[in-house]
Amino acid sequence: MSHTTNPKDWSDWEKYREHVVHPAATIKASDLERARDNIRQHDWAKRYTHTLQESAGSILQQITPDYLTNMIEETTPGCVGPCPACRAKGLPWHPNGQWTWSPKEPNNLQCSVCETIFPNAAFPEDIAVTSTWGKGQTFTFVGGDTFKCFGYHQARPSISGITRVRKVQHITSQLQTLATAHVLTEEAHYAHAAKAILLRFADVFPEYLVRAGYGYGEYAGMDPKIAAEHILDLPEDELVYPPNKPDRKIFVGYWAASRIGTSGMDGGWVVRVADAYSLTCTAQDNGAPIYSNEERLHIERNLLLESTYLAACDTAINNKSVMYGIVP
């Protein structure tokens, strides 16, 4: 947002967006030309491109409306949390858990220590908190005794929330693969698939709430922009599960806050998504633009700019703001 410090001021984007020459994020035109020269001249680069195309080709077969809806859910992603089965079995447990997720079973999560698979009838998520803002969202947590997760003394894991963020992480990686395959080969089908992922993110991201990261489980059930601006002085109670009581603050503020399942470091995700957009947004298929102007506006406004809002509200300089600050 150039010289302005007002996170609401997107006037520079409105004024200059049509003049941006893509790619314009971390990868520039000179980088692409060098990469293409390497492909023409070197066997190692040819092998890399072949492997990349194989990976991208397998992704193409997966990109359907049902797949996108399942992988990028309307409910705000969670983050991390401890394994209740490990504690029940008398095993050591970590506040962040040690989890294994596989795209072959995208709605399941397995503890890497005790190998328990979730969802699990022995550990139901029978505690729920509901936000009525926007379309409304419900977040569920494992009942029973609470856990002490770092400085948060009464924590409850949300295995479903952890599963949601693992799915987001996976499809973001797929998005990067598709975008890279497109710019190195200029094959249109990769850009079409990347666009489909970006559009799904743009559809749902504006509803993603500001939440406390790690295993803290607090959500601001209000307009995310208002929550981002007043993270330690919320105008209404945040969502907390029992026995916790709201204090109109998101635990540890910007330090761990997120809308996409990180712990205070959404910037890294924003850069990956912005790169994928910048690498594909001018793509053509038989001379016709793959992205319509309306689609580009939707992605830029409701995904790229929207995802920077939380970072723009945090003016502190620390090791977390490094990941905020790399937003292009």
C-alpha positions in Angstrom: 0.0 0.0 0.0 3.0 2.3 -0.8 3.4 5.3 1.4 0.1 5.1 3.3 -0.2 3.5 6.7 -3.9 3.3 6.6 -4.9 -0.4 6.0 -8.2 0.7 4.6 -6.6 2.8 1.8 -6.5 0.7 -1.3 -6.5 3.8 -3.6 -3.0 3.1 -5.0 -4.2 -0.4 -6.1 -7.2 1.2 -7.8 -5.1 3.8 -9.5 -2.2 1.7 -10.7 -3.4 -1.9 -11.0 -3.8 -1.8 -14.7 -0.3 -0.5 -15.2 1.4 -3.4 -13.3 3.6 -5.5 -15.6 3.4 -9.1 -14.5 5.1 -11.1 -13.1 5.6 -8.5 -10.4 6.0 -10.5 -7.1 9.1 -12.3 -6.0 9.7 -13.8 -9.5 10.4 -11.2 -12.2 10.5 -11.5 -16.0 14.3 -11.7 -15.9 14.1 -14.7 -13.7 11.8 -16.4 -16.1 14.0 -15.7 -19.1 17.0 -17.1 -17.2 15.0 -20.2 -16.3 14.0 -20.7 -19.9 17.6 -20.3 -21.1 18.6 -23.0 -18.6 15.9 -25.3 -19.9 17.1 -24.8 -23.5 20.8 -25.4 -22.5 21.0 -27.8 -19.6 19.8 -31.4 -19.1 19.2 -30.8 -15.4 16.8 -28.0 -16.2 15.0 -30.2 -18.7 14.7 -33.0 -16.1 13.3 -30.5 -13.6 10.7 -29.3 -16.0 9.7 -32.8 -16.9 9.2 -33.7 -13.3 7.3 -30.5 -12.7 5.0 -31.2 -15.6 4.3 -34.7 -14.2 3.4 -33.3 -10.9 1.2 -30.5 -12.4 -0.4 -33.1 -14.7 -1.5 -35.2 -11.7 -2.9 -32.1 -10.0 -5.0 -31.2 -13.1 -6.9 -34.4 -12.8 -8.0 -33.4 -9.2 -9.2 -29.9 -9.8 -13.0 -30.2 -9.7 -15.6 -28.0 -7.9 -16.1 -30.7 -5.3 -12.4 -31.0 -4.7 -12.0 -27.2 -4.3 -15.0 -27.1 -1.9 -13.5 -29.8 0.3 -10.0 -28.6 0.3 -10.8 -24.9 0.8 -13.6 -24.9 3.3 -15.8 -22.0 4.2 -14.9 -22.3 7.9 -11.8 -20.5 9.1 -8.8 -22.8 9.3 -7.4 -23.8 12.7 -3.7 -24.2 13.5 -2.2 -26.8 15.8 -3.0 -28.5 19.0 -2.2 -31.5 21.3 -3.3 -35.1 20.8 -5.9 -36.1 23.3 -5.2 -39.8 22.6 -1.5 -39.5 23.6 -2.6 -38.0 27.0 -5.2 -40.7 27.5 -2.5 -43.4 26.8 -0.1 -41.8 29.3 2.3 -40.7 26.5 4.1 -37.4 26.4 2.3 -34.8 24.3 3.3 -31.5 22.8 1.2 -28.4 22.8 1.3 -28.3 19.0 0.9 -32.0 18.5 2.8 -34.1 16.0 0.4 -34.7 13.1 0.4 -36.7 9.9 -2.0 -35.7 7.1 -2.3 -37.3 3.7 -4.1 -36.0 0.6 -5.3 -39.6 0.0 -7.5 -39.2 3.1 -7.9 -35.4 3.3 -10.6 -35.4 6.0 -8.6 -37.5 8.4 -5.7 -36.6 10.7 -3.3 -39.1 12.4 -1.1 -38.6 15.4 2.5 -39.4 14.5 3.2 -40.6 18.0 0.3 -42.8 19.1 -1.0 -43.3 15.5 -4.6 -42.6 16.5 -6.7 -41.5 13.5 -9.2 -38.7 13.8 -12.1 -38.1 13.7 -12.4 -40.6 16.5 -15.5 -41.6 18.5 -13.4 -41.9 21.7 -12.5 -38.2 21.4 -15.6 -36.3 20.1 -15.5 -32.6 19.3 -18.6 -32.1 21.4 -17.8 -28.5 22.5 -18.8 -25.9 19.9 -18.7 -22.1 19.7 -20.6 -20.2 16.9 -20.0 -16.9 15.2 -23.1 -15.2 13.7 -21.1 -12.7 11.7 -21.4 -12.9 7.9 -22.6 -16.3 6.8 -21.9 -17.8 10.3 -19.4 -20.4 11.3 -19.2 -23.1 14.0 -15.9 -24.3 15.5 -15.7 -27.6 17.4 -13.3 -28.7 20.1 -12.5 -31.9 22.0 -14.3 -32.1 25.4 -13.0 -33.5 28.7 -10.1 -32.0 30.6 -8.3 -29.1 29.2 -4.6 -28.8 28.2 -1.9 -26.3 29.1 -0.5 -25.0 25.8 2.4 -22.7 26.6 0.9 -19.7 28.3 -2.7 -20.7 27.5 -3.8 -22.6 30.6 -7.2 -24.0 29.5 -6.8 -25.1 25.9 -8.9 -27.6 23.9 -7.7 -29.1 20.6 -9.8 -28.8 17.5 -8.7 -31.7 15.3 -11.2 -30.5 12.6 -9.5 -27.1 12.6 -6.0 -28.6 12.2 -7.3 -30.8 9.4 -8.7 -27.7 7.6 -5.3 -25.9 7.7 -3.5 -29.0 6.4 -5.8 -29.0 3.4 -5.2 -25.3 2.8 -1.4 -25.9 3.0 -1.6 -28.8 0.5 -3.7 -27.0 -2.1 -1.5 -23.9 -1.8 1.5 -26.1 -2.7 -0.5 -27.4 -5.6 -1.3 -23.9 -6.7 2.4 -23.0 -6.7 3.2 -26.1 -8.8 0.6 -25.3 -11.4 1.7 -21.6 -11.6 5.4 -22.6 -12.1 4.5 -25.2 -14.7 2.5 -22.6 -16.6 5.3 -20.0 -16.8 8.0 -22.5 -17.7 5.9 -24.2 -20.4 3.2 -21.6 -21.3 0.7 -24.4 -21.4 -2.8 -22.9 -20.8 -4.4 -25.8 -18.8 -2.0 -25.2 -15.9 -3.2 -21.5 -15.7 -6.8 -22.5 -15.9 -6.4 -24.8 -12.9 -4.4 -22.2 -10.9 -7.2 -19.7 -11.6 -9.8 -22.1 -10.2 -7.9 -22.4 -6.9 -7.4 -18.7 -6.6 -11.1 -18.0 -7.3 -12.1 -20.4 -4.6 -9.8 -18.7 -2.1 -11.2 -15.3 -3.1 -14.8 -16.6 -2.6 -14.2 -17.7 1.0 -11.3 -15.7 2.4 -13.3 -12.5 3.2 -15.3 -14.6 5.7 -12.2 -16.0 7.5 -12.1 -14.7 11.0 -9.1 -13.4 13.0 -8.1 -16.0 15.5 -5.3 -16.7 18.0 -2.7 -19.0 16.6 -1.0 -22.1 18.0 -3.4 -24.2 20.0 -5.1 -21.2 21.7 -8.5 -21.5 19.9 -9.9 -18.0 20.3 -11.8 -16.5 17.4 -13.0 -12.9 16.9 -16.6 -13.5 15.7 -16.9 -10.2 14.0 -15.8 -8.3 10.8 -12.1 -9.4 10.4 -11.1 -5.8 9.6 -12.6 -4.5 12.8 -10.9 -7.4 14.7 -7.6 -6.6 13.0 -7.8 -2.9 13.9 -8.7 -3.6 17.6 -7.1 -6.9 18.3 -6.5 -6.1 22.0 -9.6 -3.9 22.5 -12.4 -5.7 20.6 -15.8 -4.0 20.5 -17.5 -7.3 21.5 -16.6 -10.5 23.2 -14.4 -12.9 21.4 -15.4 -16.6 21.0 -13.9 -18.8 23.7 -14.8 -22.3 24.9 -15.5 -23.2 28.5 -14.1 -22.7 31.1 -12.5 -19.7 29.6 -14.2 -16.3 29.8 -13.9 -13.6 27.1 -11.8 -10.5 27.8 -12.3 -8.8 24.4 -8.7 -9.5 23.4 -7.2 -12.1 21.1 -4.7 -14.0 23.2 -1.2 -12.5 22.7 -2.5 -10.1 20.0 -0.8 -9.8 16.6 2.1 -12.1 17.8 0.1 -15.2 17.0 -3.0 -13.8 15.1 -4.0 -15.3 11.8 -6.8 -15.8 9.3 -5.2 -18.7 7.4 -3.9 -21.0 10.1 -0.5 -19.7 10.9 0.7 -18.3 14.2 1.3 -14.7 13.4 3.0 -15.3 10.0 0.3 -15.1 7.4 2.7 -13.1 5.2 4.5 -16.2 4.0 1.2 -17.7 2.7 0.2 -14.4 1.1 3.5 -14.2 -0.9 3.0 -17.7 -2.2 -0.5 -17.0 -3.4 0.5 -13.6 -4.8 3.3 -15.2 -6.8 0.9 -17.8 -8.2 -1.5 -15.1 -9.3 1.2 -12.8 -10.8 2.7 -15.8 -12.8 -0.7 -16.7 -14.3 -3.0 -13.6 -14.4 -2.0 -12.6 -17.9 -2.0 -16.1 -19.3 -3.8 -16.7 -22.6 -5.5 -19.7 -24.2 -5.4 -19.5 -28.1 -5.0 -15.8 -27.8 -7.9 -15.2 -25.4 -7.2 -14.1 -21.8 -7.7 -16.9 -19.3 -8.7 -14.5 -16.5 -11.5 -12.1 -17.1 -11.2 -8.6 -15.7 -14.0 -9.4 -13.2 -12.1 -12.5 -12.0 -8.9 -10.5 -11.6 -10.6 -7.8 -9.6 -12.2 -10.5 -7.4 -8.9 -12.2 -6.7 -7.0 -9.0 -6.1 -9.6 -7.4 -3.9 -11.0 -10.3 -2.0 -7.9 -12.5 -1.7 -4.7 -10.6 -2.1 -5.6 -7.2 -0.6 -7.9 -8.8 2.0 -5.2 -11.2 3.2 -2.8 -8.3 3.9 -5.2 -6.4 6.1 -4.3 -8.1 9.4 -0.6 -7.5 8.7 -1.2 -3.8 7.8 -2.7 -3.2 11.2 0.4 -4.4 13.0 3.1 -1.7 13.1 5.4 -3.5 15.6 8.8 -4.7 14.4 9.8 -8.1 15.7 10.7 -11.6 14.4 7.1 -12.3 13.5 6.7 -9.0 11.6 9.4 -10.3 9.3 6.9 -12.7 7.8 4.2 -10.1 7.8 6.5 -7.6 6.2 7.4 -9.7 3.2 4.0 -9.1 1.7 4.7 -7.5 -1.7 
